[in-house]
Tab-separated table of C-alpha atoms in Angstrom:
chain	number	residue	atom	x	y	z
D	26	UNK	CA	-2.267	29.010	21.807
D	27	UNK	CA	-3.633	32.161	23.240
D	28	UNK	CA	-2.690	33.780	20.535
D	29	UNK	CA	-5.251	35.251	17.521
D	30	UNK	CA	-4.723	33.876	14.369
D	31	UNK	CA	-6.268	34.904	10.937
D	32	UNK	CA	-8.268	31.861	9.035
D	33	UNK	CA	-5.764	31.819	6.092
D	34	UNK	CA	-3.027	33.302	4.586
D	35	UNK	CA	-0.679	33.817	7.631
D	36	UNK	CA	2.680	34.331	5.932
D	37	UNK	CA	4.918	31.608	7.305
D	38	UNK	CA	8.316	30.519	7.330
D	39	UNK	CA	9.011	26.788	6.944
D	40	UNK	CA	11.845	24.669	8.838
D	41	UNK	CA	12.514	21.261	8.200
D	42	UNK	CA	16.160	19.909	9.356
D	43	UNK	CA	17.370	16.591	8.238
D	44	UNK	CA	18.875	15.119	11.583
D	45	UNK	CA	21.128	11.614	11.363
D	46	UNK	CA	20.079	10.623	14.541
D	47	UNK	CA	16.501	10.255	12.960
D	48	UNK	CA	15.461	7.044	11.765
D	49	UNK	CA	12.278	8.206	9.871
D	50	UNK	CA	12.723	11.475	8.920
D	51	UNK	CA	9.708	13.758	8.393
D	52	UNK	CA	8.978	14.069	4.834
D	53	UNK	CA	9.063	17.471	4.005
D	54	UNK	CA	6.700	17.800	0.990
D	55	UNK	CA	3.840	16.079	3.381
D	56	UNK	CA	4.958	19.111	5.874
D	57	UNK	CA	4.105	21.875	3.398
D	58	UNK	CA	0.768	20.151	2.535
D	59	UNK	CA	0.370	20.590	6.313
D	60	UNK	CA	0.960	23.578	6.593
D	61	UNK	CA	-0.819	24.615	3.396
D	62	UNK	CA	-3.922	22.722	4.932
D	63	UNK	CA	-3.919	24.675	8.103
D	64	UNK	CA	-4.423	28.152	6.336
D	65	UNK	CA	-0.871	29.347	6.073
D	66	UNK	CA	1.142	30.913	3.089
D	67	UNK	CA	4.533	29.693	2.797
D	68	UNK	CA	7.122	32.008	1.365
D	69	UNK	CA	10.226	30.989	2.023
D	70	UNK	CA	11.389	26.886	3.149
D	71	UNK	CA	14.583	26.560	5.103
D	72	UNK	CA	16.533	23.642	5.405
D	73	UNK	CA	19.584	22.356	6.592
D	74	UNK	CA	21.527	19.027	8.214
D	75	UNK	CA	22.438	18.546	11.946
D	76	UNK	CA	23.797	15.507	13.825
D	77	UNK	CA	21.613	16.119	16.513
D	78	UNK	CA	19.520	19.057	17.357
D	79	UNK	CA	20.194	21.735	19.804
D	80	UNK	CA	18.937	21.783	24.011
D	81	UNK	CA	18.542	25.595	23.138
D	82	UNK	CA	17.007	26.277	19.976
D	83	UNK	CA	16.871	23.028	18.229
D	84	UNK	CA	18.627	24.599	15.318
D	85	UNK	CA	22.368	26.214	15.338
D	86	UNK	CA	22.536	29.629	15.705
D	87	UNK	CA	23.811	30.225	12.382
D	88	UNK	CA	20.647	28.363	10.972
D	89	UNK	CA	18.531	30.512	13.407
D	90	UNK	CA	20.234	34.017	12.270
D	91	UNK	CA	18.777	32.941	8.600
D	92	UNK	CA	15.698	32.127	9.889
D	93	UNK	CA	15.126	35.361	11.339
D	94	UNK	CA	16.692	37.408	8.640
D	95	UNK	CA	13.918	35.683	6.340
D	96	UNK	CA	11.389	36.920	8.705
D	97	UNK	CA	12.260	40.463	8.835
D	98	UNK	CA	12.841	40.683	5.142
D	99	UNK	CA	9.424	38.827	4.583
D	100	UNK	CA	6.987	40.218	7.276
D	101	UNK	CA	5.999	36.092	7.991
D	102	UNK	CA	4.416	36.260	11.545
D	103	UNK	CA	4.675	32.518	12.077
D	104	UNK	CA	7.398	29.856	11.724
D	105	UNK	CA	6.765	26.489	11.871
D	106	UNK	CA	9.012	23.665	12.529
D	107	UNK	CA	8.916	20.243	11.029
D	108	UNK	CA	9.471	18.321	14.155
D	109	UNK	CA	8.737	18.835	18.100
D	110	UNK	CA	9.757	21.245	19.946
D	111	UNK	CA	10.471	21.578	23.662
D	112	UNK	CA	8.403	23.860	25.272
D	113	UNK	CA	11.409	25.585	26.169
D	114	UNK	CA	12.957	25.643	22.866
D	115	UNK	CA	9.734	26.842	21.512
D	116	UNK	CA	9.896	29.687	23.783
D	117	UNK	CA	13.742	30.551	23.210
D	118	UNK	CA	13.023	30.515	19.430
D	119	UNK	CA	9.802	32.717	19.725
D	120	UNK	CA	12.317	35.352	21.531
D	121	UNK	CA	14.772	35.483	19.638
D	122	UNK	CA	12.803	35.932	16.498
D	123	UNK	CA	9.914	38.214	17.956
D	124	UNK	CA	7.158	35.903	15.958
D	125	UNK	CA	4.900	33.048	16.667
D	126	UNK	CA	6.648	29.211	16.506
D	127	UNK	CA	4.649	26.615	15.996
D	128	UNK	CA	5.921	23.192	15.541
D	129	UNK	CA	4.493	19.222	14.240
D	130	UNK	CA	2.395	18.769	16.638
D	131	UNK	CA	0.964	22.208	17.240
D	132	UNK	CA	0.329	22.540	13.153
D	133	UNK	CA	-1.533	19.276	13.139
D	134	UNK	CA	-3.408	19.913	16.115
D	135	UNK	CA	-4.514	23.328	14.485
D	136	UNK	CA	-6.021	21.634	11.435
D	137	UNK	CA	-7.947	19.410	13.583
D	138	UNK	CA	-9.502	22.622	15.088
D	139	UNK	CA	-10.624	23.428	11.379
D	140	UNK	CA	-12.051	20.710	10.814
D	141	UNK	CA	-13.784	19.080	13.639
D	142	UNK	CA	-17.454	20.009	13.352
D	143	UNK	CA	-19.306	17.155	15.726
D	144	UNK	CA	-19.534	17.794	19.462
D	145	UNK	CA	-17.750	14.732	19.988
D	146	UNK	CA	-15.112	15.896	17.481
D	147	UNK	CA	-14.662	19.324	18.781
D	148	UNK	CA	-14.371	17.502	22.516
D	149	UNK	CA	-11.016	15.218	21.142
D	150	UNK	CA	-9.412	18.483	19.811
D	151	UNK	CA	-9.739	20.185	23.024
D	152	UNK	CA	-8.479	17.428	25.100
D	153	UNK	CA	-5.614	17.135	22.691
D	154	UNK	CA	-4.937	21.018	22.500
D	155	UNK	CA	-5.481	21.513	26.345
D	156	UNK	CA	-2.706	18.644	27.180
D	157	UNK	CA	-0.124	20.206	24.489
D	158	UNK	CA	-1.142	24.003	25.707
D	159	UNK	CA	-0.477	22.818	29.792
D	160	UNK	CA	3.637	22.364	29.184
D	161	UNK	CA	3.456	25.816	27.601
D	162	UNK	CA	1.275	28.029	29.638
D	163	UNK	CA	4.434	30.048	30.604
D	164	UNK	CA	4.902	31.446	27.111
D	165	UNK	CA	2.142	33.984	27.199
D	166	UNK	CA	1.834	34.843	30.420
D	167	UNK	CA	5.140	35.375	32.156
D	168	UNK	CA	4.114	38.756	33.449
D	169	UNK	CA	1.295	37.390	35.710
D	170	UNK	CA	4.412	35.180	37.256
D	171	UNK	CA	3.591	37.031	40.451
D	172	UNK	CA	1.047	36.633	43.434
D	173	UNK	CA	-1.482	39.069	43.164
D	174	UNK	CA	-1.321	41.994	45.772
D	175	UNK	CA	-2.569	45.646	46.758
D	176	UNK	CA	-5.396	46.386	48.147
D	177	UNK	CA	-8.659	44.404	46.745
D	178	UNK	CA	-6.827	42.237	44.899
D	179	UNK	CA	-5.181	39.567	47.451
D	180	UNK	CA	-6.519	36.371	46.232
D	181	UNK	CA	-5.534	32.916	47.688
D	182	UNK	CA	-1.598	32.938	46.980
D	183	UNK	CA	-1.732	31.684	43.668
D	184	UNK	CA	-0.074	32.701	40.859
D	185	UNK	CA	-1.990	33.509	37.586
D	186	UNK	CA	0.415	30.657	36.224
D	187	UNK	CA	-0.853	28.128	38.626
D	188	UNK	CA	-4.200	29.358	38.481
D	189	UNK	CA	-4.429	28.651	34.851
D	190	UNK	CA	-2.932	25.049	35.241
D	191	UNK	CA	-5.576	24.458	38.032
D	192	UNK	CA	-8.611	25.413	35.466
D	193	UNK	CA	-6.570	23.920	32.691
D	194	UNK	CA	-7.271	20.328	34.698
D	195	UNK	CA	-10.429	20.809	35.545
D	196	UNK	CA	-11.307	21.802	32.122
D	197	UNK	CA	-9.423	18.313	31.243
D	198	UNK	CA	-11.329	16.401	33.718
D	199	UNK	CA	-14.468	17.533	32.329
D	200	UNK	CA	-13.649	16.361	28.886
D	201	UNK	CA	-12.514	12.942	29.541
D	202	UNK	CA	-15.535	12.275	31.567
D	203	UNK	CA	-17.543	13.606	28.842
D	204	UNK	CA	-15.560	11.484	25.937
D	205	UNK	CA	-16.055	8.150	28.215
D	206	UNK	CA	-20.122	8.724	27.946
D	207	UNK	CA	-19.366	9.099	24.453
D	208	UNK	CA	-17.208	5.514	24.939
D	209	UNK	CA	-19.830	3.992	26.718
D	210	UNK	CA	-22.166	5.017	23.747
D	211	UNK	CA	-20.039	4.003	21.464
D	212	UNK	CA	-19.776	0.643	22.903
D	213	UNK	CA	-23.600	-0.169	23.583
D	214	UNK	CA	-23.911	0.335	19.522
D	215	UNK	CA	-21.564	-1.872	18.664
D	216	UNK	CA	-22.937	-4.310	21.358
D	217	UNK	CA	-26.316	-4.549	19.620
D	218	UNK	CA	-24.521	-4.646	16.285
D	219	UNK	CA	-22.369	-7.614	17.421
D	220	UNK	CA	-25.633	-9.269	18.664
D	221	UNK	CA	-27.542	-8.488	15.347
D	222	UNK	CA	-24.708	-10.570	13.626
D	223	UNK	CA	-24.037	-6.861	11.579
D	224	UNK	CA	-20.544	-6.990	10.595
D	225	UNK	CA	-18.702	-3.296	10.281
D	226	UNK	CA	-16.166	-2.311	7.851
D	227	UNK	CA	-13.839	0.613	8.567
D	228	UNK	CA	-12.118	2.844	5.839
D	229	UNK	CA	-8.840	3.565	7.132
D	230	UNK	CA	-5.297	4.720	5.334
D	231	UNK	CA	-3.304	7.395	4.966
D	232	UNK	CA	-4.667	11.107	4.871
D	233	UNK	CA	-6.372	12.389	1.708
D	234	UNK	CA	-6.081	8.336	0.139
D	235	UNK	CA	-9.359	8.855	-1.122
D	236	UNK	CA	-11.274	7.226	1.719
D	237	UNK	CA	-14.461	9.722	2.250
D	238	UNK	CA	-14.889	9.842	-1.570
D	239	UNK	CA	-14.961	5.932	-1.964
D	240	UNK	CA	-17.181	6.193	1.622
D	241	UNK	CA	-19.746	8.718	-0.247
D	242	UNK	CA	-19.493	6.328	-3.832
D	243	UNK	CA	-20.626	3.436	-1.743
D	244	UNK	CA	-23.438	4.486	0.926
D	245	UNK	CA	-24.531	7.674	-1.035
D	246	UNK	CA	-23.480	9.607	2.000
D	247	UNK	CA	-22.169	13.535	1.293
D	248	UNK	CA	-19.323	13.211	3.458
D	249	UNK	CA	-16.959	16.520	3.134
D	250	UNK	CA	-14.356	15.272	0.343
D	251	UNK	CA	-11.596	17.592	-0.829
D	252	UNK	CA	-7.742	17.248	-1.878
D	253	UNK	CA	-6.058	18.062	1.445
D	254	UNK	CA	-4.802	16.792	4.413
D	255	UNK	CA	-7.363	15.554	6.943
D	256	UNK	CA	-10.562	16.099	5.185
D	257	UNK	CA	-12.458	14.301	7.452
D	258	UNK	CA	-12.322	14.541	10.873
D	259	UNK	CA	-15.475	13.447	12.129
D	260	UNK	CA	-15.919	9.554	12.497
D	261	UNK	CA	-19.675	8.836	10.098
D	262	UNK	CA	-21.359	5.453	9.760
D	263	UNK	CA	-23.672	4.642	6.958
D	264	UNK	CA	-25.771	1.000	5.818
D	265	UNK	CA	-25.213	-0.793	2.790
D	266	UNK	CA	-25.665	-3.787	1.317
D	267	UNK	CA	-23.433	-6.554	-0.045
D	268	UNK	CA	-24.919	-9.132	-1.620
D	269	UNK	CA	-25.554	-12.553	-0.097
D	270	UNK	CA	-24.144	-11.036	3.268
D	271	UNK	CA	-26.603	-8.342	3.683
D	272	UNK	CA	-26.459	-4.857	5.774
D	273	UNK	CA	-23.066	-4.080	6.345
D	274	UNK	CA	-22.228	-0.964	8.436
D	275	UNK	CA	-19.361	1.545	7.166
D	276	UNK	CA	-17.476	3.613	9.052
D	277	UNK	CA	-15.311	6.406	7.763
D	278	UNK	CA	-12.994	7.409	9.803
D	279	UNK	CA	-9.913	10.151	10.281
D	280	UNK	CA	-6.991	9.738	8.310
D	281	UNK	CA	-3.557	8.528	9.730
D	282	UNK	CA	-0.326	10.531	8.758
D	283	UNK	CA	3.460	9.807	9.832
D	284	UNK	CA	4.761	9.920	13.319
D	285	UNK	CA	0.815	10.892	14.583
D	286	UNK	CA	1.024	13.299	17.484
D	287	UNK	CA	0.842	10.258	20.572
D	288	UNK	CA	-1.919	13.023	22.175
D	289	UNK	CA	-3.869	12.504	19.363
D	290	UNK	CA	-4.139	9.175	19.398
D	291	UNK	CA	-5.197	9.309	23.169
D	292	UNK	CA	-7.565	11.897	22.527
D	293	UNK	CA	-9.500	10.222	19.597
D	294	UNK	CA	-9.328	7.122	21.596
D	295	UNK	CA	-13.626	6.619	20.969
D	296	UNK	CA	-12.983	7.675	17.324
D	297	UNK	CA	-10.184	5.128	16.756
D	298	UNK	CA	-12.053	2.105	18.706
D	299	UNK	CA	-14.363	1.850	15.390
D	300	UNK	CA	-11.282	0.529	13.596
D	301	UNK	CA	-10.505	-1.530	16.659
D	302	UNK	CA	-13.424	-3.137	16.703
D	303	UNK	CA	-14.498	-3.632	12.660
D	304	UNK	CA	-15.158	-6.937	11.486
D	305	UNK	CA	-13.090	-5.813	8.552
D	306	UNK	CA	-10.394	-2.838	7.290
D	307	UNK	CA	-10.418	-1.178	4.439
D	308	UNK	CA	-7.316	0.007	3.515
D	309	UNK	CA	-7.727	2.616	1.286
D	310	UNK	CA	-4.100	3.397	-0.595
D	311	UNK	CA	-3.336	6.447	-2.989
D	312	UNK	CA	-2.205	3.959	-6.144
D	313	UNK	CA	-0.578	6.887	-7.599
D	314	UNK	CA	1.127	8.592	-4.689
D	315	UNK	CA	5.058	8.095	-4.698
D	316	UNK	CA	5.366	7.193	-0.986
D	317	UNK	CA	2.662	4.610	-1.549
D	318	UNK	CA	4.934	1.839	-0.177
D	319	UNK	CA	6.269	4.290	3.615
D	320	UNK	CA	2.357	5.641	3.758
D	321	UNK	CA	1.233	1.602	3.845
D	322	UNK	CA	3.727	0.839	6.404
D	323	UNK	CA	3.046	3.982	8.750
D	324	UNK	CA	-0.694	3.319	8.203
D	325	UNK	CA	0.364	-0.301	9.639
D	326	UNK	CA	2.453	1.340	12.575
D	327	UNK	CA	-0.869	3.079	13.578
D	328	UNK	CA	-3.000	0.061	13.198
D	329	UNK	CA	-0.533	-1.836	15.629
D	330	UNK	CA	-0.215	0.744	18.125
D	331	UNK	CA	-4.135	1.215	18.483
D	332	UNK	CA	-4.930	-1.955	18.847
D	333	UNK	CA	-5.981	-3.560	15.253
D	334	UNK	CA	-3.284	-5.074	14.080
D	335	UNK	CA	-4.347	-8.320	13.803
D	336	UNK	CA	-8.018	-7.641	12.090
D	337	UNK	CA	-8.347	-9.096	8.731
D	338	UNK	CA	-7.839	-6.099	6.007
D	339	UNK	CA	-8.435	-5.629	2.234
D	340	UNK	CA	-6.459	-2.921	0.794
D	341	UNK	CA	-7.867	-0.969	-1.827
D	342	UNK	CA	-5.742	0.741	-4.329
D	343	UNK	CA	-7.942	4.111	-5.366
D	344	UNK	CA	-6.973	7.095	-7.995
D	345	UNK	CA	-6.399	4.178	-10.435
D	346	UNK	CA	-7.413	7.166	-13.212
D	347	UNK	CA	-3.956	9.271	-12.394
D	348	UNK	CA	-1.869	5.866	-13.542
D	349	UNK	CA	-1.475	4.781	-16.925
D	350	UNK	CA	-2.109	1.002	-18.605
D	351	UNK	CA	-4.029	-0.168	-14.654
D	352	UNK	CA	-7.132	-1.445	-15.176
D	353	UNK	CA	-9.276	-2.444	-12.125
D	354	UNK	CA	-8.844	-6.217	-10.771
D	355	UNK	CA	-9.119	-7.867	-7.779
D	356	UNK	CA	-5.631	-8.966	-6.291
D	357	UNK	CA	-6.416	-12.642	-5.148
D	358	UNK	CA	-3.576	-14.765	-2.677
D	359	UNK	CA	-2.862	-18.525	-3.449
D	360	UNK	CA	-5.843	-20.187	-1.419
D	361	UNK	CA	-7.992	-17.409	-3.988
D	362	UNK	CA	-8.872	-15.091	-1.150
D	363	UNK	CA	-9.362	-11.304	-2.193
D	364	UNK	CA	-6.048	-9.509	-0.731
D	365	UNK	CA	-6.464	-5.833	-2.792
D	366	UNK	CA	-8.380	-4.353	-4.877
D	367	UNK	CA	-7.682	-1.785	-8.123
D	368	UNK	CA	-10.391	1.320	-8.526
D	369	UNK	CA	-10.987	4.891	-9.150
D	370	UNK	CA	-13.704	6.043	-6.343
D	371	UNK	CA	-13.513	9.400	-8.087
D	372	UNK	CA	-14.180	8.154	-11.585
D	373	UNK	CA	-16.461	5.370	-10.796
D	374	UNK	CA	-14.257	2.694	-12.322
D	375	UNK	CA	-14.196	-0.525	-10.759
D	376	UNK	CA	-16.594	0.175	-7.904
D	377	UNK	CA	-18.323	-2.751	-8.568
D	378	UNK	CA	-15.858	-5.350	-7.643
D	379	UNK	CA	-15.554	-4.345	-4.020
D	380	UNK	CA	-19.098	-5.806	-3.053
D	381	UNK	CA	-18.092	-8.990	-4.907
D	382	UNK	CA	-14.832	-8.912	-2.538
D	383	UNK	CA	-16.566	-8.328	0.601
D	384	UNK	CA	-18.737	-11.082	-0.465
D	385	UNK	CA	-16.599	-13.415	-0.251
D	386	UNK	CA	-14.725	-12.561	2.846
D	387	UNK	CA	-18.127	-11.874	4.801
D	388	UNK	CA	-19.691	-14.508	3.640
D	389	UNK	CA	-17.384	-16.940	4.579
D	390	UNK	CA	-19.648	-18.311	7.824
D	391	UNK	CA	-23.051	-18.713	6.046
D	392	UNK	CA	-25.870	-21.052	5.634
D	393	UNK	CA	-26.874	-21.335	2.479
D	394	UNK	CA	-30.015	-23.499	1.256
D	395	UNK	CA	-33.630	-24.550	1.330
D	396	UNK	CA	-36.203	-26.046	3.607
D	397	UNK	CA	-39.816	-26.791	3.805
D	398	UNK	CA	-42.031	-25.268	6.523
D	399	UNK	CA	-45.246	-26.403	6.992
D	400	UNK	CA	-48.386	-24.657	8.670
D	401	UNK	CA	-47.302	-25.336	12.637
D	402	UNK	CA	-43.895	-23.220	11.735
D	403	UNK	CA	-45.302	-20.100	10.574
D	404	UNK	CA	-43.849	-17.940	13.534
D	405	UNK	CA	-40.133	-19.159	12.405
D	406	UNK	CA	-40.922	-18.258	8.984
D	407	UNK	CA	-42.281	-14.995	9.934
D	408	UNK	CA	-38.672	-14.790	11.739
D	409	UNK	CA	-37.078	-15.892	8.831
D	410	UNK	CA	-38.654	-13.100	6.664
D	411	UNK	CA	-37.854	-10.310	9.163
D	412	UNK	CA	-34.096	-11.202	9.396
D	413	UNK	CA	-33.995	-10.541	5.515
D	414	UNK	CA	-33.007	-13.868	5.133
D	415	UNK	CA	-35.498	-15.426	2.188
D	416	UNK	CA	-34.351	-15.329	-0.938
D	417	UNK	CA	-37.228	-17.215	-2.467
D	418	UNK	CA	-40.957	-18.692	-1.734
D	419	UNK	CA	-42.937	-21.485	-3.042
D	420	UNK	CA	-46.137	-22.193	-1.711
D	421	UNK	CA	-46.464	-25.832	-2.298
D	422	UNK	CA	-50.252	-28.060	-2.771
D	423	UNK	CA	-50.172	-28.662	0.616
D	424	UNK	CA	-50.031	-25.851	1.560
D	425	UNK	CA	-46.482	-25.392	3.338
D	426	UNK	CA	-43.799	-23.418	1.814
D	427	UNK	CA	-40.413	-24.188	0.487
D	428	UNK	CA	-38.067	-20.880	1.121
D	429	UNK	CA	-34.871	-20.918	-0.042
D	430	UNK	CA	-32.955	-18.708	2.922
D	431	UNK	CA	-29.195	-17.515	3.375
D	432	UNK	CA	-27.960	-15.998	6.615
D	433	UNK	CA	-24.984	-16.038	9.085
D	434	UNK	CA	-24.383	-19.491	10.937
D	435	UNK	CA	-25.041	-17.630	14.230
D	436	UNK	CA	-27.932	-16.351	13.253
D	437	UNK	CA	-29.483	-19.325	11.497
D	438	UNK	CA	-28.887	-20.952	15.455
D	439	UNK	CA	-30.148	-17.980	17.182
D	440	UNK	CA	-33.412	-18.009	15.221
D	441	UNK	CA	-34.026	-22.141	15.921
D	442	UNK	CA	-33.423	-21.558	19.780
D	443	UNK	CA	-35.557	-18.503	19.565
D	444	UNK	CA	-38.805	-20.670	18.222
D	445	UNK	CA	-37.482	-24.254	20.393
D	446	UNK	CA	-36.401	-26.001	17.086
D	447	UNK	CA	-33.385	-27.839	16.391
D	448	UNK	CA	-31.584	-28.419	13.210
D	449	UNK	CA	-33.163	-31.847	13.123
D	450	UNK	CA	-36.500	-30.567	13.070
D	451	UNK	CA	-36.180	-27.998	10.387
D	452	UNK	CA	-33.935	-29.546	7.965
D	453	UNK	CA	-32.219	-27.260	5.534
D	454	UNK	CA	-31.061	-29.039	2.246
D	455	UNK	CA	-27.942	-27.376	0.253
D	456	UNK	CA	-28.942	-25.241	-2.421
D	457	UNK	CA	-27.186	-25.429	-5.552
D	458	UNK	CA	-23.679	-23.271	-5.898
D	459	UNK	CA	-24.038	-20.271	-8.108
D	460	UNK	CA	-21.785	-19.431	-10.848
D	461	UNK	CA	-19.350	-16.094	-10.884
D	462	UNK	CA	-19.598	-14.091	-13.265
D	463	UNK	CA	-15.793	-12.539	-13.084
């Protein structure tokens, strides 16, 4: 922070330690992908092993000397650690290496800053950056720690560092107020969808699992999709028609990552609320990844952390085009309920299976039958058409209408109540069951 950064291609040295004290070590391959996604040009990857990190430099003095030699010989201007460093460790390492140092959280924040497009996304990134930066202010301002003095320079007695911290607190408070407004607006939208009985399906999953590609394939949207980490940052919502269910709101969300910084989870609370308030979660999984099982566990951890652990989940194993001998299919549990789908969003393989599974999972509490409505119930008939619940209408000889309808039970009861009718006044006869072709 507080330093000019080139847009891309910055020569960087990557550092990863295998710490025996860590229960869940960071993935060095994922770390390299993160660095490249941020625009770094890694020229060296230095690894090592320790029981615990040192308090002053995180690494030992021997490893620090190895890193310094690499920086001096290559002319690298940035050293990135695959670990979270304390402010003092970051400052000590910078002083020893005479170049900028970035830890894992700072790296992810930098990627998020590049990807944010919407006003809300930029606010969330700025909040996370400011909270991360507030403990590191001394790094770039040590020459200004004394109080101002001299003719015309006498101020309120604050040091420059105190002034900066105060300004940061003011800015953070302002951003929190704006994000609270966004949160209220989102909640109003969710309330209106709940009143209209419109289900919400949120796409969640590890970063670069193919969520945006699947989202675009289903909804016809034009969300940015690329083979890189955190290609999607800003949430996007679109309407999708599910057979026999009706309109469903699809929400594309930010991808998760192992040990997602807590500051990011808090800053993106307004966005992640789309997942916590969803009717169903589509957990998109890169079926070709060697870390598939580990990534599933990491996503489950984040879902539990944000309070979405109890929401029904349908797993979507994507990218089967990269696997040999894997056919698109729906996996079911012992009760015959869909629990997973294998498909390829990029090559449009098995996409047609997803609406079938959604129909089963979202249409379990529906009313499907036939009713006869006379002239006196013309208003109720119009409301059924307006709700998109009429599948077929046959006008009988006496002028009454025989309607075949399908809608949610809650919506059916609400329409009856709005017309001052009861289920005894409008008898619903069961319709013949349909035969599935799969």
